[in-house]
mmCIF file of C-alpha atoms in Angstrom:
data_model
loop_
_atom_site.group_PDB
_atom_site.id
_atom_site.type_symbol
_atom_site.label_atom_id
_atom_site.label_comp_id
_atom_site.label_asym_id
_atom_site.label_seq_id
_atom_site.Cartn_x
_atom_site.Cartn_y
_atom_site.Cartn_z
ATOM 1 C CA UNK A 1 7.551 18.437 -22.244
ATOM 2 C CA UNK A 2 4.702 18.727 -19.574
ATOM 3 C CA UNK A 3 4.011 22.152 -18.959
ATOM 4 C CA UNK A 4 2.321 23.508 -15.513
ATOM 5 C CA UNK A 5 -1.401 25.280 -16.838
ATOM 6 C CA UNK A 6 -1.576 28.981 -16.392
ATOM 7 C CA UNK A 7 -1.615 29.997 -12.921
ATOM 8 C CA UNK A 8 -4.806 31.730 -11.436
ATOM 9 C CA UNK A 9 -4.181 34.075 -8.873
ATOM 10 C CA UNK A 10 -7.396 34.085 -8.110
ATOM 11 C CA UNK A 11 -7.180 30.812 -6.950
ATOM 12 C CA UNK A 12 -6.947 30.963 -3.464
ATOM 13 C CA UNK A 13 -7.508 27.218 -2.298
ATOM 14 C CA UNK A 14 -4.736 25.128 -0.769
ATOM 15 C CA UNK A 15 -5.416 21.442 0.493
ATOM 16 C CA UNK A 16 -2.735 23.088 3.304
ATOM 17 C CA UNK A 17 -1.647 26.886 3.165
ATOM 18 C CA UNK A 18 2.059 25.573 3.000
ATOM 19 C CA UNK A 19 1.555 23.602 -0.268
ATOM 20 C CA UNK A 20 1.393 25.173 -3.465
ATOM 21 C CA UNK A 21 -2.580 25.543 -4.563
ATOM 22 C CA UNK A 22 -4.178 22.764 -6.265
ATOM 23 C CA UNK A 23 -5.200 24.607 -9.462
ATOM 24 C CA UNK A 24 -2.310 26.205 -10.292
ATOM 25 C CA UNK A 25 -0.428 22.625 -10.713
ATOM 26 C CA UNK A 26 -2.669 21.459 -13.300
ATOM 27 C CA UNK A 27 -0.392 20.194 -16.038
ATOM 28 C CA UNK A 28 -1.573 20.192 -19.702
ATOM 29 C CA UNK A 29 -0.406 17.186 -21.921
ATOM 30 C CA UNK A 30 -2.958 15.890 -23.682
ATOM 31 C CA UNK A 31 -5.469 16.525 -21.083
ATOM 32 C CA UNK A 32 -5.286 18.324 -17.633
ATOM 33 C CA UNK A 33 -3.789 16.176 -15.041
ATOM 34 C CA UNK A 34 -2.595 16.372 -11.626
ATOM 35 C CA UNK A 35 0.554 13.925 -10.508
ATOM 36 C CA UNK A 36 -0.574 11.483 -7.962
ATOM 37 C CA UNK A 37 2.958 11.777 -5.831
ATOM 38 C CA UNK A 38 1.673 15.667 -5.269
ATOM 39 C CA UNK A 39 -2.063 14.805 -4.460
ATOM 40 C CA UNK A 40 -0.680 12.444 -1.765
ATOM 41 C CA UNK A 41 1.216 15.488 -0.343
ATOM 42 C CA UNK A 42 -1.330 17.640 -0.380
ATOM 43 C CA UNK A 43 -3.785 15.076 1.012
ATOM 44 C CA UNK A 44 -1.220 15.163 4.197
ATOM 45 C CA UNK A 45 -0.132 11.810 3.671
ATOM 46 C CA UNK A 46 3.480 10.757 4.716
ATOM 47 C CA UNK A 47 2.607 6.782 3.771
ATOM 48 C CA UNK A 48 2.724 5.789 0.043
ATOM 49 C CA UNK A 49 1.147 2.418 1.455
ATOM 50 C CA UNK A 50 -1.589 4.334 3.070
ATOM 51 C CA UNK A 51 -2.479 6.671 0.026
ATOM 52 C CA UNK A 52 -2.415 3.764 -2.292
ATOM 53 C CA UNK A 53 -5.786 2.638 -0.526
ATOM 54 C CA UNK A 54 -7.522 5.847 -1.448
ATOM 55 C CA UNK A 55 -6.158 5.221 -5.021
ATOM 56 C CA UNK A 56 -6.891 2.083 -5.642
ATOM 57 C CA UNK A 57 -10.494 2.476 -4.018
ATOM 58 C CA UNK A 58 -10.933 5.579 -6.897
ATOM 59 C CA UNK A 59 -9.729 3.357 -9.801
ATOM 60 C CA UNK A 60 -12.309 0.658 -8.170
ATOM 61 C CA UNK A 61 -15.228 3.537 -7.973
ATOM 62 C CA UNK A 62 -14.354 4.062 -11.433
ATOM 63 C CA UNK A 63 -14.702 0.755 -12.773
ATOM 64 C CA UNK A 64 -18.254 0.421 -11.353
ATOM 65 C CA UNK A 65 -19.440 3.634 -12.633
ATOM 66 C CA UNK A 66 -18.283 2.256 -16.274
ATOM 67 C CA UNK A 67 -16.042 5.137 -16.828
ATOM 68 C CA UNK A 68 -13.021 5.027 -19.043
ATOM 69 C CA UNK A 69 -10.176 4.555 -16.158
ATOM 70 C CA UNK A 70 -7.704 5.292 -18.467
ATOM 71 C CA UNK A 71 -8.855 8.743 -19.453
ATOM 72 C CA UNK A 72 -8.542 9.433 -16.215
ATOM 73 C CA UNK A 73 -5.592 7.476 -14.224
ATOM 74 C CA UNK A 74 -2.690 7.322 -16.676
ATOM 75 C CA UNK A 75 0.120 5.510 -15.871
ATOM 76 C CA UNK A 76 3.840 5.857 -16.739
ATOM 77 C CA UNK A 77 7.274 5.169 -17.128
ATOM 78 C CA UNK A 78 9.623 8.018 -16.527
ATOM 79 C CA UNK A 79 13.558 8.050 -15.705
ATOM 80 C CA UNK A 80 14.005 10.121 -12.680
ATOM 81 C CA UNK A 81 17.532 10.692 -11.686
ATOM 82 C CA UNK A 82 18.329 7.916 -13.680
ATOM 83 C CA UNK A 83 16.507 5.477 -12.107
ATOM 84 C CA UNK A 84 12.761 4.275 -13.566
ATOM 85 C CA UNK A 85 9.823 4.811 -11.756
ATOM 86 C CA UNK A 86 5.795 4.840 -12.721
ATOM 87 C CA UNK A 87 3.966 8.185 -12.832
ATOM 88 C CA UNK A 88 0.462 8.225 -12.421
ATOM 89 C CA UNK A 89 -1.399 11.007 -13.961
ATOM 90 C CA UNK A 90 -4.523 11.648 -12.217
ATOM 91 C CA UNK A 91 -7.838 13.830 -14.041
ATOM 92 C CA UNK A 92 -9.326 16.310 -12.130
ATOM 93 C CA UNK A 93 -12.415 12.964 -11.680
ATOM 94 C CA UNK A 94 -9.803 11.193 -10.312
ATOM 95 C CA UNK A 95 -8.190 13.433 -7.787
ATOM 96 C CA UNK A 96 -11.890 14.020 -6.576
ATOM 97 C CA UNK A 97 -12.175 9.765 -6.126
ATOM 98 C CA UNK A 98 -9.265 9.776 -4.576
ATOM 99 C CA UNK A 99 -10.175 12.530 -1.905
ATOM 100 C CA UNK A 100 -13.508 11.427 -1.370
ATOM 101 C CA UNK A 101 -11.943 7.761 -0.422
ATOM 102 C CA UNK A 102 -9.489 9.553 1.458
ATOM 103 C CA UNK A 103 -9.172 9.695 5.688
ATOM 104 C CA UNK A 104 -11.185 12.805 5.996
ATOM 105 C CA UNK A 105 -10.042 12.614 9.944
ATOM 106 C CA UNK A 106 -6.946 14.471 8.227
ATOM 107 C CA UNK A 107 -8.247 18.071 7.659
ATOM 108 C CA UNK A 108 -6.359 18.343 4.540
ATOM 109 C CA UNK A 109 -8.809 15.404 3.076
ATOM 110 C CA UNK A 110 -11.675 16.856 4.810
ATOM 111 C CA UNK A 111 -10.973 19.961 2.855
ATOM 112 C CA UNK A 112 -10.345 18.523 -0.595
ATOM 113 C CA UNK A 113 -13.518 16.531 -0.212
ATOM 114 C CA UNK A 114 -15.775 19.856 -0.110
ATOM 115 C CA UNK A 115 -13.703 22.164 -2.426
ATOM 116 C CA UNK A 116 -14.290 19.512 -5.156
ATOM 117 C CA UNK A 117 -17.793 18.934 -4.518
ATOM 118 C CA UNK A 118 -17.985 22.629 -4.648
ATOM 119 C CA UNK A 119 -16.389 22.715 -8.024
ATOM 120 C CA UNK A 120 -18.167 20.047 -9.925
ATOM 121 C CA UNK A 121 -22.033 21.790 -7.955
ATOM 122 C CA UNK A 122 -22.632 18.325 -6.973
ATOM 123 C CA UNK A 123 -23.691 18.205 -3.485
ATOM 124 C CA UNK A 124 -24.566 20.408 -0.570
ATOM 125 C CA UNK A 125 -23.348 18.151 1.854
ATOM 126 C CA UNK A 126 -19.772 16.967 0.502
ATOM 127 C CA UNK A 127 -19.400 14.076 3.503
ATOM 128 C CA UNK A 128 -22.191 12.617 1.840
ATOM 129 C CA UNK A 129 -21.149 12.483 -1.174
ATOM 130 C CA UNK A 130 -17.983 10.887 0.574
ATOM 131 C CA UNK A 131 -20.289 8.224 1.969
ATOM 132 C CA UNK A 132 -21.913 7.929 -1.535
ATOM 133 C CA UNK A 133 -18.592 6.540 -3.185
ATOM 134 C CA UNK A 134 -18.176 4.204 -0.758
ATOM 135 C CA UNK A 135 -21.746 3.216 -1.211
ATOM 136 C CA UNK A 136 -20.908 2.598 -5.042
ATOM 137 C CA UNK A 137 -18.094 0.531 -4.112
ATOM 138 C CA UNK A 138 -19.924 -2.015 -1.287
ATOM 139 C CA UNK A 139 -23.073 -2.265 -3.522
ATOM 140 C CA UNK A 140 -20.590 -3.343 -6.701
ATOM 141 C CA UNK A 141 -18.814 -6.018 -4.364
ATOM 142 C CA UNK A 142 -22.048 -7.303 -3.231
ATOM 143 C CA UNK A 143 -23.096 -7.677 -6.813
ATOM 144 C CA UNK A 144 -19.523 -10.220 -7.198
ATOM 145 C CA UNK A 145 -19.865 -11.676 -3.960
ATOM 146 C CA UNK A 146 -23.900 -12.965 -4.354
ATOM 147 C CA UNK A 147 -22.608 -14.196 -7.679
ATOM 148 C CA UNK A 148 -20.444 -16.504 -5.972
ATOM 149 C CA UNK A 149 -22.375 -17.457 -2.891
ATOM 150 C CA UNK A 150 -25.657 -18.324 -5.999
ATOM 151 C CA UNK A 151 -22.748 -20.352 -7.552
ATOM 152 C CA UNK A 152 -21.540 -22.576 -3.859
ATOM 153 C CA UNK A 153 -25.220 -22.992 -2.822
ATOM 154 C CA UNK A 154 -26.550 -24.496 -5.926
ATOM 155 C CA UNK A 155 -23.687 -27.040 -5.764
ATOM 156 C CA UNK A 156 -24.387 -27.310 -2.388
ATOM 157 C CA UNK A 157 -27.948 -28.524 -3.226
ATOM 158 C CA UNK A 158 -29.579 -25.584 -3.126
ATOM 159 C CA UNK A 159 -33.362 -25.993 -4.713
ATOM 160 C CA UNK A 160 -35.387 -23.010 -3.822
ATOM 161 C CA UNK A 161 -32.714 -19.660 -3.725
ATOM 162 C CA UNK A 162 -35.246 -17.315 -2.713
ATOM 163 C CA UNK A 163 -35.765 -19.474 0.333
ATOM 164 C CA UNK A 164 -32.219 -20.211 0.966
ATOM 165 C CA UNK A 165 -31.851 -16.162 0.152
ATOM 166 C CA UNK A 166 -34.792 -15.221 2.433
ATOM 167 C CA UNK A 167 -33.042 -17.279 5.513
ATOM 168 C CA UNK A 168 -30.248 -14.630 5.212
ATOM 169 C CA UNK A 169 -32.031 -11.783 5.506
ATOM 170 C CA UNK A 170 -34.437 -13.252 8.232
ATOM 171 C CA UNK A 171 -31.136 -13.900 10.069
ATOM 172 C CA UNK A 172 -29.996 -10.108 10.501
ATOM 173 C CA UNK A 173 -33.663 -7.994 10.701
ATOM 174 C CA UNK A 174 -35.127 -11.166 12.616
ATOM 175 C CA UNK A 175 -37.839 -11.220 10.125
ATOM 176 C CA UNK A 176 -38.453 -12.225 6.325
ATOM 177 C CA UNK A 177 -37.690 -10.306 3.300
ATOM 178 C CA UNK A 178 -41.205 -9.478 2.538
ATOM 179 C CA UNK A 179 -41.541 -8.111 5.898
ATOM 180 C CA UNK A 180 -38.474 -5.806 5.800
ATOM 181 C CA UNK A 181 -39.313 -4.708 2.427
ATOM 182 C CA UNK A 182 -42.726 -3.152 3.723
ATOM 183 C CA UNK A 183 -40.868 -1.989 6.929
ATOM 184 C CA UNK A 184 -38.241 0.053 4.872
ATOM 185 C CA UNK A 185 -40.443 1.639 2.681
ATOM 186 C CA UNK A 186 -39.331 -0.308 -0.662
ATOM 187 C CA UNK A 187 -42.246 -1.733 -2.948
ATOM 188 C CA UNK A 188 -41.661 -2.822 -6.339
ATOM 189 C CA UNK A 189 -38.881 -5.717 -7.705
ATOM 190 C CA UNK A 190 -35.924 -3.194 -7.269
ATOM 191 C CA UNK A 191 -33.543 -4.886 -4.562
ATOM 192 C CA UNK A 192 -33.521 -3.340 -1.106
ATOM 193 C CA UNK A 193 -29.538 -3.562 -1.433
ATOM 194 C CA UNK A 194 -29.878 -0.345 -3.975
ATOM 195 C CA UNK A 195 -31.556 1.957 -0.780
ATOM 196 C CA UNK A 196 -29.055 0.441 1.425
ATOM 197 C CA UNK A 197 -26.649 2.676 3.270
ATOM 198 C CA UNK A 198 -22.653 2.279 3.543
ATOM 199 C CA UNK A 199 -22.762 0.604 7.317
ATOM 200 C CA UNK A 200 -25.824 -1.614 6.197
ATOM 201 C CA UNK A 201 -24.348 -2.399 2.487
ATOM 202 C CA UNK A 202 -21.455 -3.555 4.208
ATOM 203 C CA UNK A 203 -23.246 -5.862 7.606
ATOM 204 C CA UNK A 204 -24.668 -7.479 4.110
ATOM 205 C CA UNK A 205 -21.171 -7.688 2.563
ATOM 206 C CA UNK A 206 -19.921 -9.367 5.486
ATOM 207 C CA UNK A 207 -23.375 -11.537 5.801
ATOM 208 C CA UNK A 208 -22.908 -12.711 2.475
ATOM 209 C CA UNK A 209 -19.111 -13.970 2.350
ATOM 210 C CA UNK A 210 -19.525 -15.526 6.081
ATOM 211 C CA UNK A 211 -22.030 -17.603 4.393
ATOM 212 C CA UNK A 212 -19.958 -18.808 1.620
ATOM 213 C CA UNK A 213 -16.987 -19.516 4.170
ATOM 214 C CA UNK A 214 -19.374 -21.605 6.523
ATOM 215 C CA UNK A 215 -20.801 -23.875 3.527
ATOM 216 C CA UNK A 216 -17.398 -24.272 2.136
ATOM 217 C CA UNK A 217 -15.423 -24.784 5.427
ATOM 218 C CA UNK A 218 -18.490 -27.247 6.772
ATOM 219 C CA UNK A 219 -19.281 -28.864 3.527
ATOM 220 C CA UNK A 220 -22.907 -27.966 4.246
ATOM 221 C CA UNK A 221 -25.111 -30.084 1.806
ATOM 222 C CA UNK A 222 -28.792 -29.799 1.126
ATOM 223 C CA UNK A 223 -31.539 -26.963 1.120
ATOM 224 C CA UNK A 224 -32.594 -26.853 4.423
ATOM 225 C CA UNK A 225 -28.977 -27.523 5.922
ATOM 226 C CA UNK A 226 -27.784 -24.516 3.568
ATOM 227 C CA UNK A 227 -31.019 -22.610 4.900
ATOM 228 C CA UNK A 228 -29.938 -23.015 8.545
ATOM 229 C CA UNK A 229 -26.299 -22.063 8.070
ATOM 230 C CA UNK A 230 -27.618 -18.819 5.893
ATOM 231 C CA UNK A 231 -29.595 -17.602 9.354
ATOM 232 C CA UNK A 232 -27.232 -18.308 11.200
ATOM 233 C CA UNK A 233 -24.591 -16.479 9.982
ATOM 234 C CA UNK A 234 -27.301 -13.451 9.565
ATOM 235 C CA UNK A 235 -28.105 -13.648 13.440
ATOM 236 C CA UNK A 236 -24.242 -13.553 14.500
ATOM 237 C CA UNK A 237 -23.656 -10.285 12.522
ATOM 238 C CA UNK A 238 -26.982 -8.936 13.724
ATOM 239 C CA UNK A 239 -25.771 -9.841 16.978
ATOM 240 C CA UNK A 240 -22.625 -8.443 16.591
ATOM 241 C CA UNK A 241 -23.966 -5.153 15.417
ATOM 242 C CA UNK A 242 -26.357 -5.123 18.010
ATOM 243 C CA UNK A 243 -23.205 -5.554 20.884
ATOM 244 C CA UNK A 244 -20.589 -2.996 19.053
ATOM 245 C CA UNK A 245 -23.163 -0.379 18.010
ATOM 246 C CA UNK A 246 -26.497 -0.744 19.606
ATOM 247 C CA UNK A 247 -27.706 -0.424 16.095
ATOM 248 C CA UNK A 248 -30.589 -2.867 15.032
ATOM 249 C CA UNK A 249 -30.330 -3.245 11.319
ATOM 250 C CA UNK A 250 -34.057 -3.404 10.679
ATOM 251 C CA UNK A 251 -34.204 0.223 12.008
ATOM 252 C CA UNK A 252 -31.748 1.703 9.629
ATOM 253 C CA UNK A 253 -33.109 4.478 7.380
ATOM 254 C CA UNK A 254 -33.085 3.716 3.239
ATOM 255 C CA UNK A 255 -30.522 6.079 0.898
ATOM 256 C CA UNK A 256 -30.605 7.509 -2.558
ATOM 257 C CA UNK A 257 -31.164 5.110 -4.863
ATOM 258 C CA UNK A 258 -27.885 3.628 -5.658
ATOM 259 C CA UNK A 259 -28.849 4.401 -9.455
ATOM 260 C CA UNK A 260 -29.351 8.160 -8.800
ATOM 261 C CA UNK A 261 -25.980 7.960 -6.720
ATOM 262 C CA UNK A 262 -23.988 6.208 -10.127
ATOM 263 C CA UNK A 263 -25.948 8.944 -12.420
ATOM 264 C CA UNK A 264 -24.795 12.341 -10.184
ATOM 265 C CA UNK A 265 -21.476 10.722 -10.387
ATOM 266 C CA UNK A 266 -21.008 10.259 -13.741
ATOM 267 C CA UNK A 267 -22.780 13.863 -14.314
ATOM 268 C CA UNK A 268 -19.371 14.822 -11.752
ATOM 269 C CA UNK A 269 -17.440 13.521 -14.028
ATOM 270 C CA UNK A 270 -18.480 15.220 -17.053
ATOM 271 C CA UNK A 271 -18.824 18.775 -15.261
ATOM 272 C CA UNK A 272 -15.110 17.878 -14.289
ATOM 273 C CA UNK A 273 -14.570 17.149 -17.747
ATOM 274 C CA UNK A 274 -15.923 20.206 -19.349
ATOM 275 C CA UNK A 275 -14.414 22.272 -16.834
ATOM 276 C CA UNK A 276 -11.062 21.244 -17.795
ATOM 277 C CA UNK A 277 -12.054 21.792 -21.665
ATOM 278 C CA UNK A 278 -12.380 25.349 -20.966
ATOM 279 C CA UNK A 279 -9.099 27.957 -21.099
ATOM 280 C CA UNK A 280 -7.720 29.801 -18.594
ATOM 281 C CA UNK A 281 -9.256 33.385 -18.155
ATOM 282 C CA UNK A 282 -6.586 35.778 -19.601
ATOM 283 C CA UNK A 283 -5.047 38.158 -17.471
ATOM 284 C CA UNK A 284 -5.767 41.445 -18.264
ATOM 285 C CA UNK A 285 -2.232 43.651 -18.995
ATOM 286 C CA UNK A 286 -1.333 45.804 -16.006
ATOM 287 C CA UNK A 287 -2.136 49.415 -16.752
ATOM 288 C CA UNK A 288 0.837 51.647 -17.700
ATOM 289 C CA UNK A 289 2.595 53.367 -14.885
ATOM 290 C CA UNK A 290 2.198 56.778 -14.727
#
């Protein structure tokens, strides 16, 4: 039977000051785990819909940093009063996924988000190491979604990619890769998508599956044709950034590397790991009454 760990008394953090605290309902079985039904509680959410998001988007972060997800999401079958339901088990990694893709506009996210960057001495700043797992996420997507646009637009005729690439980008910074590559501050063969940050990782994101959509859904044939429609599509989102957010996305400022961002991550993972190896400090006996 799963026991609760030891509880520290020292342990004064609470995701709310109503809830129990977080370390004290470690459970031990195997390997220290948290159930995912209490994390949502103590995240403050009253939606099982709404918590699944954060969830899956942890499993997801986990998946592109190439860690095992099943050392750290376990899922089960349990009878509970008589009925059978899944259990997910949740690491002390994946509670601290789950938080960081959590609403931090609810203060009990906002909280977990910098006690467990405190814990695993990862970051000063925990909402941007927040921003840094979403980063992980967009950048993996792209990596699937320029698959399948390279796929479309050589069937579409397609000769010269970097060209029919190149249009793209000239389409939402208004000038050509080469250009925007000096601009930014990024020499070298690494992709400029690795310094992006989340809101430009994602203009890109939605840059690069409009494309695919317009050749599909216009049967666009031919390099030049495919050329035109990649612009064009890059203008309307830099457009549409330009209307919602004044932003110009030429004039956004380059990130961590998205490498050093997957290597801190997966050092978080193993500090969270070790930490969990470790026993509980013993309580000392209380002194004898006199």
């Amino acid at each position: 039977m799963d026991s609760p760990a030891e509880i520290r008394t020292d342990d004064p953090f609470h995701f709310d000051e109503a809830k129990p605290n977080f370390e004290g309902q470690g459970r031990q079985n195997g390997f220290k785990y948290w159930l995912a039904s209490s994390l949502m509680v103590w995240l403050g959410y009253d939606s099982q819909q709404a918590f699944n998001k954060a969830l899956n988007k942890a499993i997801q972060a986990c998946t592109a940093l190439n860690i095992p997800i099943l050392d750290n999401f376990v899922q089960e079958r349990q009878i509970v009063d008589g009925k059978e339901e899944v259990v997910y088990k949740l690491s002390r990694f994946a509670c601290y996924l789950t938080a960081m893709n959590g609403d931090s506009r609810k203060p009990q996210v906002a909280k977990a988000q910098a006690y467990f960057a405190t814990v695993a001495q990862a970051v000063q700043h925990y909402l941007q190491e927040a921003e840094n797992v979403e980063r992980v996420l967009i950048r993996d997507e792209i990596s699937e979604q320029e698959k399948s646009l390279t796929g479309i637009a050589f069937q579409a005729g397609v000769e010269n990619y970097p060209l029919f690439q190149n249009a793209g980008y000239r389409g939402l910074y208004n000038m050509d890769l080469y250009k925007l590559r000096i601009r930014k501050g990024v020499s070298g063969k690494r992709t400029l998508l690795d310094f992006m940050g989340k809101e430009e990782l994602a203009a890109n994101l939605f840059r690069i599956t409009q494309t695919e959509a317009k050749i599909r859904n216009e049967n666009i044939r031919g390099q030049r044709p495919l050329e035109n429609a990649a612009e064009a599509v890059g203008s309307k989102v830099r457009k549409a950034m330009i209307e919602i957010s004044g932003t110009h996305p030429e004039n956004l400022r380059i990130s961590e590397d998205i490498r050093t961002v997957k290597s801190n991550l997966k050092s978080t993972h193993r500090q969270m790991k070790n930490l969990d190896k470790k026993p509980a400090p013993k309580r000392l006996p209380k002194p004898p009454s006199a």
